[in-house]
Amino acid sequence: MAYREVTIPADDTQAEALSDALMEHGALSVAVEDQEAGTATEQALFGEPDMPTPREAWQHNLVRALFNSEADADSALLALLGDGLLAGLQGVQQAEIHEQDWVRLTQSQFQPVCIENRMWIVPSWHSAPAGAQLVIQLDPGLAFGTGTHPTTQLCLGWLVQQAPLAGLDVLDYGCGSGILAIAAARLDAQSVSAVDIDPAAVSASQANAASNGVALAHCCHVDELPAQHFDVVLANILAAPLRLLAPMLAARARPGGWLVLSGILSRQADVLIAAYAPHARLQVHAERDGWVCLAGTTHATLSAAPA
């Protein structure tokens, strides 16, 4: 089956109105993309601390609408012209889109990922590369963490560089899929706990740990984690919660224990380092694609017992 795709250039004042009108005139779906994506002038839309309020759309957009047929697409464009939403058809394009096996297409986007030339993250529909000795099998799911995002790779890289983790107790705070917890266990950590505020993430972490033959000391909601200090506290979330959680995360680490934080944009690093300064000496461990991983040890004075 073939569909008809209409692409309309639009500035940030037009994109929302065009999207609504296209849906009203029979579009099956509408998407708005940055026309300058992949160029030096690409704009990020982030609602993060210490950054400008996010815009509702990029300055220059491509509005893409999908229709059942060419006749439906032409009818919608004529309606937009009649409504005064298009000054003309200059720049408007149409293309035939064939139905695809979306499951296979999605799977093709997730290839095995190698971390520090040692660890492989492999989806179940792929075989591990020949000679790979340290393999974690993980499929995309409802919880964040497949090994493909830079923030996850940065944390995994830190773990691999520190290995072996023998004798260390590790906490994965905001575990998502459980990928960091599983990696720590496979790198010989003495014990690993994984916590999240999302029940789906806890369930995903439990299932993924079991499928990789990993035993977690705790895998639960954050409020259910027993009082304990850890040698390594990992938190791959976002800058805003990391900033708010600074006292609590530091209190979960032993004196002189490691804090490893990611989900932080490069421009946010100094703010996070300052927020944690009363508790730990953090610095940029690594950077990738505009994201950073901060790592450092907590101060030697024992933190208050974690709640």
Backbone as numpy.savetxt, mean C-alpha at the origin, in Angstrom:
# Nx Ny Nz CAx CAy CAz Cx Cy Cz
-17.11 -10.25 -26.44 -17.95 -9.06 -26.44 -17.07 -7.81 -26.44
-17.48 -6.79 -27.19 -16.71 -5.55 -27.27 -17.50 -4.39 -26.67
-16.78 -3.51 -26.02 -17.36 -2.30 -25.44 -16.77 -1.08 -26.17
-17.34 0.09 -25.91 -16.85 1.33 -26.51 -16.35 2.25 -25.41
-15.10 2.66 -25.51 -14.52 3.57 -24.52 -14.41 4.97 -25.10
-14.90 5.95 -24.35 -14.79 7.35 -24.72 -13.80 8.02 -23.76
-12.85 8.76 -24.32 -11.87 9.48 -23.50 -11.99 10.97 -23.78
-12.19 11.75 -22.70 -12.41 13.19 -22.84 -11.38 13.94 -21.99
-10.54 14.80 -22.59 -9.66 15.65 -21.78 -10.49 16.65 -20.98
-10.10 16.89 -19.74 -10.87 17.82 -18.90 -9.97 18.42 -17.85
-10.20 19.71 -17.53 -9.44 20.31 -16.43 -10.13 20.00 -15.11
-9.53 20.47 -14.02 -10.03 20.08 -12.70 -11.40 20.67 -12.38
-11.84 21.67 -13.12 -13.17 22.24 -12.87 -14.26 21.50 -13.63
-13.87 20.64 -14.60 -14.83 19.95 -15.45 -15.00 18.47 -15.11
-13.99 17.87 -14.51 -13.92 16.41 -14.40 -15.13 15.82 -13.67
-15.49 16.40 -12.54 -16.59 15.82 -11.76 -17.92 15.94 -12.50
-18.20 17.11 -13.07 -19.46 17.31 -13.79 -19.55 16.38 -15.00
-18.45 16.22 -15.72 -18.43 15.31 -16.86 -18.69 13.87 -16.42
-18.05 13.47 -15.33 -18.22 12.10 -14.84 -19.68 11.83 -14.50
-20.30 12.76 -13.77 -21.71 12.59 -13.39 -22.61 12.53 -14.63
-22.35 13.42 -15.59 -23.19 13.47 -16.78 -23.05 12.20 -17.61
-21.85 11.68 -17.73 -21.64 10.45 -18.50 -22.40 9.28 -17.88
-22.40 9.19 -16.56 -23.16 8.14 -15.90 -24.65 8.32 -16.14
-25.12 9.57 -16.09 -26.54 9.83 -16.33 -26.96 9.48 -17.75
-26.00 9.53 -18.69 -26.32 9.25 -20.09 -25.89 7.85 -20.52
-25.82 6.94 -19.57 -25.70 5.53 -19.93 -24.34 4.89 -19.83
-23.34 5.58 -19.32 -22.02 4.95 -19.18 -22.08 3.79 -18.18
-21.39 2.71 -18.49 -21.30 1.58 -17.57 -20.36 1.88 -16.42
-19.34 2.66 -16.70 -18.37 3.06 -15.67 -17.65 4.31 -16.14
-17.12 5.08 -15.18 -16.35 6.28 -15.49 -15.14 6.32 -14.57
-14.00 6.63 -15.14 -12.77 6.79 -14.36 -12.09 8.09 -14.75
-11.45 8.73 -13.77 -10.71 9.96 -14.00 -9.24 9.69 -13.73
-8.39 10.02 -14.70 -6.96 9.76 -14.59 -6.18 11.06 -14.77
-4.98 11.09 -14.21 -4.08 12.21 -14.40 -3.52 12.16 -15.82
-3.80 13.18 -16.61 -3.32 13.21 -17.99 -1.79 13.25 -18.05
-1.17 13.70 -16.97 0.28 13.84 -16.97 0.97 12.73 -16.19
0.23 11.66 -15.90 0.81 10.52 -15.17 2.02 9.98 -15.92
3.07 9.69 -15.17 4.28 9.15 -15.76 5.22 10.19 -16.33
4.86 11.48 -16.16 5.74 12.55 -16.63 6.30 13.32 -15.44
7.18 14.26 -15.73 7.80 15.05 -14.66 6.79 15.95 -13.96
5.66 16.23 -14.62 4.66 17.12 -14.03 3.50 16.35 -13.39
3.67 15.04 -13.22 2.63 14.25 -12.56 2.36 14.80 -11.16
1.08 14.85 -10.76 0.70 15.38 -9.46 0.15 14.27 -8.58
0.58 14.25 -7.32 0.05 13.29 -6.36 -1.08 13.93 -5.57
-2.11 13.15 -5.30 -3.22 13.63 -4.48 -3.20 12.86 -3.17
-2.59 13.44 -2.14 -2.49 12.78 -0.85 -3.11 13.65 0.23
-3.91 13.06 1.09 -4.43 13.78 2.25 -3.61 13.46 3.47
-2.40 13.97 3.53 -1.47 13.64 4.60 -1.06 14.88 5.37
-0.63 14.71 6.64 -0.17 15.86 7.42 0.99 16.57 6.74
1.05 17.87 6.95 2.16 18.69 6.45 2.21 18.75 4.93
1.07 18.47 4.30 0.97 18.59 2.86 -0.27 19.39 2.52
-0.32 20.03 1.35 -1.50 20.82 0.99 -2.76 19.97 0.98
-3.90 20.61 1.21 -5.17 19.92 1.14 -5.32 19.31 -0.25
-5.68 18.01 -0.35 -5.76 17.37 -1.66 -6.82 18.00 -2.55
-6.54 18.08 -3.84 -7.49 18.59 -4.82 -8.51 17.50 -5.13
-9.66 17.90 -5.63 -10.67 16.93 -6.01 -10.30 16.21 -7.31
-9.46 16.83 -8.12 -9.01 16.19 -9.36 -7.66 16.80 -9.74
-6.99 16.15 -10.69 -5.73 16.70 -11.17 -6.02 17.93 -12.03
-5.00 18.72 -12.27 -5.21 19.93 -13.08 -5.60 19.57 -14.50
-4.96 18.53 -15.04 -5.28 18.06 -16.39 -5.65 16.58 -16.29
-6.88 16.26 -16.73 -7.42 14.93 -16.54 -7.81 14.27 -17.85
-7.94 12.95 -17.79 -8.58 12.18 -18.83 -9.78 11.48 -18.18
-10.97 11.81 -18.65 -12.17 11.16 -18.16 -12.49 10.02 -19.12
-12.47 8.78 -18.61 -12.70 7.60 -19.46 -14.05 6.98 -19.09
-14.91 6.81 -20.07 -16.23 6.23 -19.86 -16.41 5.01 -20.76
-17.03 3.98 -20.22 -17.23 2.74 -20.95 -18.73 2.58 -21.28
-19.03 2.25 -22.56 -20.41 2.08 -23.02 -20.57 0.70 -23.66
-21.83 0.28 -23.75 -22.13 -1.02 -24.35 -21.85 -1.04 -25.85
-22.02 0.12 -26.52 -21.89 0.14 -27.97 -21.45 1.51 -28.45
-21.04 1.57 -29.71 -20.65 2.84 -30.31 -21.84 3.78 -30.37
-23.03 3.23 -30.65 -24.23 4.06 -30.71 -24.52 4.71 -29.36
-24.34 3.95 -28.28 -24.55 4.51 -26.94 -23.54 5.62 -26.65
-22.29 5.40 -27.07 -21.25 6.41 -26.84 -21.56 7.68 -27.62
-21.95 7.54 -28.90 -22.29 8.72 -29.70 -23.47 9.47 -29.10
-24.46 8.74 -28.64 -25.64 9.36 -28.04 -25.26 10.17 -26.80
-24.37 9.62 -25.97 -23.94 10.33 -24.76 -23.18 11.60 -25.12
-22.32 11.53 -26.13 -21.55 12.71 -26.52 -22.47 13.81 -27.07
-23.47 13.41 -27.83 -24.42 14.40 -28.33 -25.19 15.06 -27.18
-25.52 14.25 -26.16 -26.22 14.80 -24.99 -25.33 15.78 -24.24
-24.05 15.46 -24.12 -23.12 16.37 -23.44 -22.99 17.68 -24.21
-22.94 17.58 -25.53 -22.88 18.80 -26.34 -24.14 19.64 -26.14
-25.27 18.96 -26.09 -26.52 19.68 -25.88 -26.63 20.31 -24.51
-26.01 19.68 -23.54 -26.02 20.22 -22.17 -24.99 21.32 -21.96
-24.17 21.56 -22.98 -23.14 22.58 -22.85 -21.93 22.15 -22.06
-21.77 20.84 -21.87 -20.63 20.33 -21.09 -19.40 20.09 -21.96
-19.59 20.12 -23.27 -18.47 20.01 -24.19 -18.49 21.19 -25.14
-17.39 21.91 -25.21 -17.31 23.03 -26.15 -17.22 22.51 -27.58
-16.77 21.28 -27.72 -16.62 20.64 -29.02 -16.08 19.25 -28.81
-15.80 18.56 -29.89 -15.31 17.19 -29.79 -13.80 17.11 -29.97
-13.13 18.28 -29.97 -11.69 18.28 -30.14 -11.03 17.57 -28.96
-10.19 16.60 -29.26 -9.49 15.86 -28.22 -10.25 14.65 -27.72
-11.55 14.55 -28.03 -12.34 13.40 -27.61 -12.00 12.20 -28.50
-11.78 11.05 -27.87 -11.42 9.86 -28.63 -12.34 8.71 -28.26
-12.51 7.79 -29.20 -13.26 6.57 -28.95 -12.39 5.37 -29.35
-12.58 4.27 -28.63 -11.84 3.06 -28.94 -12.68 1.84 -28.57
-12.45 0.76 -29.31 -13.14 -0.50 -29.01 -12.36 -1.25 -27.95
-13.04 -1.71 -26.91 -12.41 -2.44 -25.82 -13.02 -3.84 -25.76
-12.20 -4.85 -25.92 -12.69 -6.22 -25.90 -12.70 -6.78 -24.48
-13.71 -7.57 -24.20 -13.80 -8.21 -22.88 -12.60 -9.12 -22.67
-12.10 -9.13 -21.44 -10.91 -9.90 -21.14 -11.16 -10.83 -19.97
-10.25 -11.78 -19.81 -10.26 -12.62 -18.61 -9.60 -11.80 -17.51
-10.43 -11.09 -16.73 -9.89 -10.14 -15.77 -9.12 -10.83 -14.65
-9.48 -12.08 -14.34 -8.73 -12.81 -13.31 -7.30 -13.03 -13.78
-7.15 -13.51 -15.01 -5.80 -13.74 -15.53 -5.03 -12.42 -15.69
-5.75 -11.38 -16.11 -5.08 -10.09 -16.27 -4.59 -9.57 -14.93
-5.41 -9.70 -13.90 -5.00 -9.27 -12.56 -3.82 -10.09 -12.07
-3.89 -11.40 -12.27 -2.79 -12.25 -11.82 -1.48 -11.91 -12.52
-1.58 -11.51 -13.80 -0.36 -11.19 -14.55 0.36 -9.98 -13.98
-0.36 -9.16 -13.20 0.26 -7.97 -12.61 1.06 -8.30 -11.35
0.91 -9.51 -10.84 1.60 -9.91 -9.63 2.60 -11.01 -9.96
3.84 -10.61 -10.13 4.93 -11.51 -10.44 5.75 -11.77 -9.16
6.54 -12.83 -9.14 7.42 -13.04 -7.99 8.32 -11.83 -7.75
8.52 -11.49 -6.47 9.32 -10.33 -6.08 10.52 -10.82 -5.26
11.69 -10.35 -5.62 12.91 -10.73 -4.90 13.33 -9.60 -3.97
13.64 -9.95 -2.73 14.07 -8.99 -1.72 15.53 -9.25 -1.35
16.38 -8.27 -1.62 17.80 -8.31 -1.25 18.49 -9.59 -1.75
18.10 -10.05 -2.94 18.73 -11.22 -3.56 18.65 -12.48 -2.69
17.69 -12.50 -1.76 17.62 -13.66 -0.88 16.20 -14.20 -0.70
15.25 -13.32 -0.46 13.89 -13.74 -0.17 12.99 -13.51 -1.39
12.12 -14.48 -1.67 11.18 -14.36 -2.77 9.75 -14.37 -2.24
8.93 -13.42 -2.72 7.50 -13.40 -2.44 6.82 -13.86 -3.72
6.11 -15.00 -3.64 5.62 -15.66 -4.85 4.11 -15.92 -4.74
3.29 -15.42 -5.70 1.87 -15.76 -5.72 1.68 -17.24 -6.03
0.53 -17.78 -5.63 0.32 -19.23 -5.75 0.26 -19.70 -7.20
-0.05 -18.79 -8.16 -0.15 -19.21 -9.56 1.21 -19.18 -10.26
2.28 -18.85 -9.52 3.63 -18.90 -10.06 4.45 -19.95 -9.30
5.44 -20.47 -10.00 6.42 -21.34 -9.34 7.57 -20.48 -8.84
8.16 -20.89 -7.74 9.32 -20.18 -7.22 10.48 -20.33 -8.20
11.29 -19.29 -8.38 12.44 -19.40 -9.29 13.36 -20.54 -8.88
14.00 -21.14 -9.86 14.93 -22.23 -9.60 16.03 -21.76 -8.64
16.27 -22.54 -7.64 17.33 -22.22 -6.69 16.90 -21.32 -5.55
15.67 -20.82 -5.58 15.19 -19.97 -4.48 15.05 -20.80 -3.21
15.67 -20.34 -2.13 15.67 -21.10 -0.88 14.71 -20.53 0.15
14.53 -19.23 0.15 13.66 -18.59 1.13 12.46 -18.02 0.38
11.34 -18.73 0.42 10.16 -18.38 -0.37 8.96 -18.18 0.55
8.24 -17.08 0.34 6.96 -16.84 1.01 5.89 -16.83 -0.06
4.89 -17.69 0.10 3.78 -17.72 -0.86 2.67 -16.82 -0.36
2.28 -15.85 -1.19 1.28 -14.87 -0.77 0.50 -14.39 -1.97
-0.83 -14.44 -1.86 -1.71 -13.95 -2.92 -2.33 -12.63 -2.51
-2.65 -11.76 -3.49 -3.37 -10.52 -3.17 -4.71 -10.86 -2.52
-5.12 -10.04 -1.56 -6.39 -10.26 -0.89 -6.95 -8.96 -0.36
-7.84 -9.05 0.63 -8.46 -7.86 1.18 -7.49 -7.04 2.01
-6.48 -7.67 2.57 -5.54 -6.96 3.45 -4.32 -6.49 2.67
-3.78 -5.33 3.08 -2.62 -4.74 2.40 -1.38 -5.58 2.63
-0.57 -5.72 1.57 0.74 -6.34 1.71 0.91 -7.54 0.80
1.47 -7.32 -0.39 1.76 -8.42 -1.31 3.24 -8.50 -1.65
4.02 -7.53 -1.14 5.43 -7.48 -1.47 5.74 -6.62 -2.67
4.71 -6.09 -3.34 4.96 -5.28 -4.53 5.07 -3.79 -4.22
4.50 -3.33 -3.10 4.53 -1.89 -2.81 5.90 -1.52 -2.22
6.42 -0.35 -2.58 7.74 0.06 -2.07 7.84 0.04 -0.55
6.78 0.43 0.17 6.87 0.47 1.63 7.06 -0.92 2.20
6.37 -1.91 1.62 6.54 -3.30 2.08 7.93 -3.80 1.75
8.40 -3.50 0.55 9.73 -3.96 0.15 10.82 -3.35 1.03
10.64 -2.09 1.43 11.63 -1.44 2.29 11.71 -2.14 3.64
10.56 -2.48 4.22 10.57 -3.18 5.51 11.14 -4.59 5.37
10.75 -5.28 4.31 11.29 -6.62 4.07 12.81 -6.55 3.88
13.26 -5.52 3.18 14.70 -5.36 2.98 15.43 -5.18 4.29
14.86 -4.40 5.21 15.49 -4.21 6.52 15.57 -5.54 7.26
14.51 -6.32 7.24 14.51 -7.61 7.93 15.58 -8.54 7.36
15.65 -8.62 6.03 16.63 -9.51 5.41 18.05 -9.07 5.74
18.29 -7.76 5.76 19.62 -7.27 6.08 20.02 -7.56 7.52
19.04 -7.63 8.43 19.33 -7.89 9.84 19.45 -9.38 10.15
18.97 -10.23 9.26 18.93 -11.67 9.51 20.33 -12.25 9.75
20.37 -13.32 10.58 19.25 -14.01 11.21 18.72 -13.24 12.43
17.45 -13.46 12.72 16.80 -12.77 13.83 16.69 -13.68 15.06
17.54 -14.66 15.13 17.49 -15.64 16.22 17.57 -14.93 17.57
16.69 -15.33 18.50 16.68 -14.76 19.84 15.89 -13.48 19.98
15.30 -12.99 18.88 14.59 -11.71 18.91 13.07 -11.93 18.89
12.38 -11.13 19.70 10.92 -11.09 19.67 10.48 -9.92 18.80
9.60 -10.19 17.84 9.23 -9.21 16.82 7.73 -8.94 16.87
7.37 -7.67 16.74 5.97 -7.27 16.64 5.73 -6.61 15.30
4.72 -7.09 14.57 4.27 -6.48 13.32 2.98 -5.74 13.65
3.06 -4.42 13.78 1.91 -3.60 14.17 1.24 -3.05 12.92
-0.02 -3.41 12.71 -0.71 -3.07 11.46 -0.30 -4.08 10.42
-0.56 -5.36 10.71 0.05 -6.46 9.96 -0.50 -6.65 8.55
-1.73 -6.17 8.27 -2.28 -6.35 6.92 -2.37 -7.82 6.56
-1.65 -8.22 5.53 -1.64 -9.62 5.09 -0.78 -10.51 5.97
0.03 -9.90 6.86 0.94 -10.66 7.70 2.29 -10.90 7.07
2.56 -10.24 5.94 3.78 -10.54 5.20 5.05 -10.25 6.01
5.07 -9.15 6.77 6.27 -8.84 7.55 6.44 -9.82 8.70
5.34 -10.19 9.34 5.41 -11.17 10.42 5.91 -12.51 9.91
5.38 -12.94 8.76 5.81 -14.22 8.18 7.29 -14.17 7.82
7.73 -13.04 7.23 9.14 -12.90 6.86 10.03 -12.97 8.10
9.63 -12.30 9.18 10.43 -12.33 10.41 10.55 -13.75 10.94
9.43 -14.49 10.90 9.47 -15.87 11.37 10.37 -16.73 10.50
10.29 -16.53 9.18 11.13 -17.32 8.28 12.61 -16.95 8.41
12.87 -15.78 8.98 14.26 -15.35 9.19 14.72 -15.67 10.61
14.02 -16.64 11.23 14.45 -17.26 12.48 14.23 -16.41 13.73
13.27 -15.48 13.70 12.95 -14.75 14.93 12.49 -15.73 16.00
12.80 -15.40 17.24 12.43 -16.28 18.36 10.91 -16.38 18.50
10.23 -15.25 18.40 8.78 -15.23 18.41 8.30 -14.03 17.60
7.11 -14.16 17.01 6.55 -13.08 16.20 5.08 -12.90 16.57
4.70 -11.65 16.78 3.29 -11.31 17.02 2.83 -10.36 15.92
1.57 -10.50 15.53 1.00 -9.67 14.48 -0.34 -9.12 14.96
-0.53 -7.80 14.85 -1.77 -7.19 15.30 -2.27 -6.18 14.27
-3.58 -5.95 14.29 -4.19 -4.99 13.38 -5.51 -4.54 13.99
-6.03 -3.41 13.51 -7.35 -2.96 13.95 -8.46 -3.54 13.08
-8.10 -4.14 11.94 -9.06 -4.66 10.98 -9.18 -6.17 11.15
-10.37 -6.69 11.49 -10.53 -8.15 11.62 -10.15 -8.91 10.36
-10.40 -8.32 9.18 -10.04 -8.99 7.93 -8.53 -9.18 7.82
-7.77 -8.20 8.32 -6.31 -8.32 8.30 -5.84 -9.41 9.24
-6.44 -9.49 10.42 -6.08 -10.55 11.37 -6.36 -11.92 10.76
-7.53 -12.07 10.13 -7.88 -13.35 9.50 -6.92 -13.68 8.36
-6.60 -12.67 7.55 -5.68 -12.89 6.43 -4.31 -13.29 6.93
-3.84 -12.64 7.98 -2.52 -12.96 8.53 -2.48 -14.38 9.09
-3.55 -14.78 9.77 -3.61 -16.14 10.30 -3.57 -17.16 9.17
-4.35 -16.92 8.13 -4.40 -17.86 7.00 -3.07 -17.91 6.25
-2.48 -16.75 6.01 -1.21 -16.72 5.28 -0.07 -17.33 6.10
-0.09 -17.11 7.41 0.93 -17.74 8.26 0.81 -19.26 8.20
-0.42 -19.76 8.29 -0.63 -21.20 8.25 -0.18 -21.79 6.93
-0.50 -21.11 5.81 -0.13 -21.65 4.49 1.37 -21.64 4.27
2.09 -20.82 5.05 3.55 -20.79 4.94 4.24 -21.57 6.06
3.44 -22.30 6.83 4.02 -23.12 7.89 4.64 -22.32 9.01
4.08 -21.14 9.28 4.63 -20.24 10.30 3.70 -20.19 11.51
4.26 -20.28 12.69 3.50 -20.16 13.93 3.71 -18.77 14.51
2.63 -18.03 14.73 2.71 -16.71 15.34 2.35 -16.80 16.82
3.14 -16.13 17.65 2.87 -16.15 19.09 1.51 -15.54 19.38
1.20 -14.44 18.71 -0.11 -13.79 18.81 -0.48 -13.27 17.43
-1.74 -13.39 17.08 -2.26 -12.78 15.86 -3.68 -12.34 16.21
-3.84 -11.04 16.46 -5.06 -10.59 17.09 -5.29 -9.10 16.86
-6.42 -8.61 17.34 -6.70 -7.18 17.35 -5.69 -6.50 18.27
-5.35 -5.26 17.96 -4.34 -4.55 18.75 -4.67 -4.51 20.23
-5.95 -4.44 20.56 -6.35 -4.34 21.96 -6.20 -5.65 22.72
-5.99 -6.75 22.00 -5.89 -8.06 22.63 -4.45 -8.52 22.83
-3.49 -7.73 22.39 -2.08 -8.13 22.54 -1.66 -8.02 24.00
-1.14 -9.09 24.60 -0.72 -9.01 26.00 0.40 -8.00 26.21
0.51 -7.50 27.43 1.58 -6.57 27.77 2.93 -7.26 27.58
3.77 -6.68 26.76 5.06 -7.29 26.43 5.94 -6.27 25.74
7.25 -6.35 25.95 8.21 -5.57 25.18 8.82 -6.44 24.10
9.18 -5.81 22.97 9.73 -6.55 21.83 11.10 -5.99 21.46
11.91 -6.87 20.85 13.22 -6.44 20.37 13.10 -5.63 19.09
12.09 -5.94 18.29 11.85 -5.24 17.02 10.36 -4.94 16.91
10.03 -3.68 16.66 8.64 -3.28 16.40 8.58 -2.73 14.98
7.81 -3.41 14.13 7.62 -3.01 12.74 6.25 -2.36 12.60
6.17 -1.25 11.89 4.88 -0.61 11.63 4.91 0.00 10.23
4.26 -0.66 9.29 4.17 -0.17 7.92 2.74 0.29 7.71
2.45 1.53 8.11 1.09 2.05 7.98 1.16 3.38 7.22
0.83 4.50 7.83 0.92 5.81 7.19 1.44 6.83 8.19
1.89 7.97 7.67 2.53 8.97 8.52 1.63 9.47 9.64
0.36 9.74 9.34 -0.53 10.31 10.35 -0.69 9.40 11.56
-1.08 8.12 11.38 -1.16 7.26 12.56 0.19 6.99 13.21
1.24 6.89 12.43 2.56 6.68 13.03 2.93 7.82 13.97
2.58 9.03 13.57 2.88 10.19 14.41 2.09 10.14 15.72
0.82 9.79 15.63 -0.02 9.71 16.83 0.38 8.55 17.74
0.88 7.48 17.14 1.20 6.27 17.90 2.61 6.25 18.45
3.36 7.32 18.26 4.78 7.32 18.66 5.00 6.86 20.10
4.31 7.41 21.11 4.57 6.95 22.49 4.25 5.48 22.69
3.14 5.03 22.11 2.73 3.64 22.31 3.68 2.67 21.62
4.04 2.95 20.35 4.94 2.04 19.64 6.31 1.98 20.31
6.80 3.13 20.74 8.09 3.14 21.44 8.01 2.36 22.74
6.87 2.44 23.42 6.71 1.73 24.68 6.65 0.22 24.48
6.31 -0.22 23.29 6.29 -1.66 23.00 7.68 -2.23 22.77
8.66 -1.37 22.53 10.02 -1.84 22.27 10.81 -1.92 23.57
11.71 -2.86 23.63 12.63 -2.94 24.78 13.57 -1.73 24.74
14.17 -1.36 25.88 15.20 -0.32 25.86 16.31 -0.71 24.88
16.61 0.15 23.94 17.61 -0.18 22.93 17.07 -1.06 21.82
15.76 -1.34 21.84 15.16 -2.16 20.79 14.93 -1.36 19.53
14.63 -2.06 18.45 14.49 -1.44 17.14 13.05 -1.00 16.87
12.91 0.19 16.29 11.68 0.65 15.69 11.92 0.76 14.19
11.05 0.14 13.39 11.18 0.18 11.93 9.83 0.65 11.39
9.81 1.83 10.78 8.57 2.47 10.37 8.58 2.74 8.87
7.44 2.48 8.23 7.32 2.81 6.80 5.88 3.21 6.52
5.60 3.46 5.21 4.35 4.10 4.84 4.50 5.61 4.90
5.74 6.08 4.79 6.09 7.49 4.97 6.63 8.04 3.67
6.06 9.13 3.20 6.60 9.82 2.03 7.92 10.49 2.39
8.80 10.60 1.42 10.12 11.16 1.68 10.05 12.52 2.36
9.10 13.35 1.92 8.99 14.71 2.48 8.48 14.72 3.92
7.96 13.57 4.39 7.45 13.49 5.76 8.47 12.94 6.75
9.64 12.53 6.26 10.61 11.86 7.11 11.04 12.72 8.30
11.35 13.98 8.06 11.84 14.85 9.14 10.78 15.03 10.23
9.51 15.13 9.81 8.43 15.29 10.78 8.33 14.06 11.67
8.43 12.88 11.08 8.34 11.65 11.86 9.56 11.46 12.76
10.73 11.77 12.25 11.94 11.66 13.07 11.83 12.55 14.31
11.30 13.77 14.12 11.12 14.68 15.24 10.08 14.16 16.22
8.99 13.57 15.70 7.93 13.07 16.56 8.43 11.93 17.45
9.36 11.15 16.95 9.88 10.01 17.71 11.13 10.35 18.51
11.68 11.55 18.34 12.93 11.92 19.01 12.90 11.73 20.53
11.78 12.02 21.22 11.77 11.78 22.67 11.87 10.30 23.04
11.64 9.42 22.06 11.58 7.99 22.35 12.69 7.18 21.69
13.18 7.63 20.53 14.11 6.82 19.76 14.94 7.68 18.83
16.07 7.12 18.40 16.94 7.78 17.44 16.69 7.16 16.06
15.84 7.78 15.29 15.49 7.25 13.97 16.25 7.98 12.87
16.49 7.27 11.80 17.06 7.88 10.60 16.53 7.13 9.39
16.71 7.72 8.23 16.25 7.07 6.99 17.13 5.87 6.71
16.51 4.71 6.70 17.26 3.48 6.39 17.38 3.29 4.89
16.29 3.53 4.16 16.30 3.36 2.70 15.13 4.14 2.11
15.23 4.42 0.82 14.20 5.18 0.12 13.93 4.54 -1.23
12.65 4.54 -1.62 12.29 3.96 -2.91 11.02 4.61 -3.44
11.09 5.11 -4.65 9.92 5.66 -5.35 9.17 6.69 -4.51
9.90 7.54 -3.80 9.26 8.59 -3.02 8.82 8.19 -1.63
9.09 6.95 -1.23 8.75 6.46 0.10 10.03 6.16 0.87
9.96 6.25 2.20 11.13 5.95 3.02 10.78 4.95 4.10
11.81 4.28 4.57 11.74 3.44 5.76 12.65 4.07 6.80
12.09 4.36 7.97 12.87 4.89 9.09 13.20 3.75 10.05
14.40 3.75 10.56 14.80 2.72 11.51 15.75 3.31 12.54
15.68 2.78 13.74 16.57 3.23 14.80 16.21 2.56 16.10
17.02 2.80 17.12 16.82 2.14 18.40 16.19 3.11 19.41
15.42 2.54 20.31 14.80 3.34 21.36 15.85 3.73 22.40
15.54 4.75 23.18 16.46 5.19 24.21 16.63 4.11 25.29
17.74 4.16 25.99 18.08 3.08 26.92 17.19 3.02 28.14
16.55 4.14 28.49 15.65 4.13 29.66 14.43 3.30 29.34
14.04 2.44 30.26 12.90 1.57 30.05 11.64 2.37 29.88
10.89 2.09 28.86 9.60 2.74 28.64 8.59 2.23 29.65
7.53 2.97 29.80 6.46 2.50 30.67 5.92 1.19 30.14
5.48 0.33 31.05 4.94 -0.96 30.64 3.78 -0.75 29.68
3.79 -1.44 28.53 2.72 -1.26 27.56 1.40 -1.70 28.11
0.36 -0.97 27.73 -0.99 -1.33 28.21 -1.50 -2.55 27.47
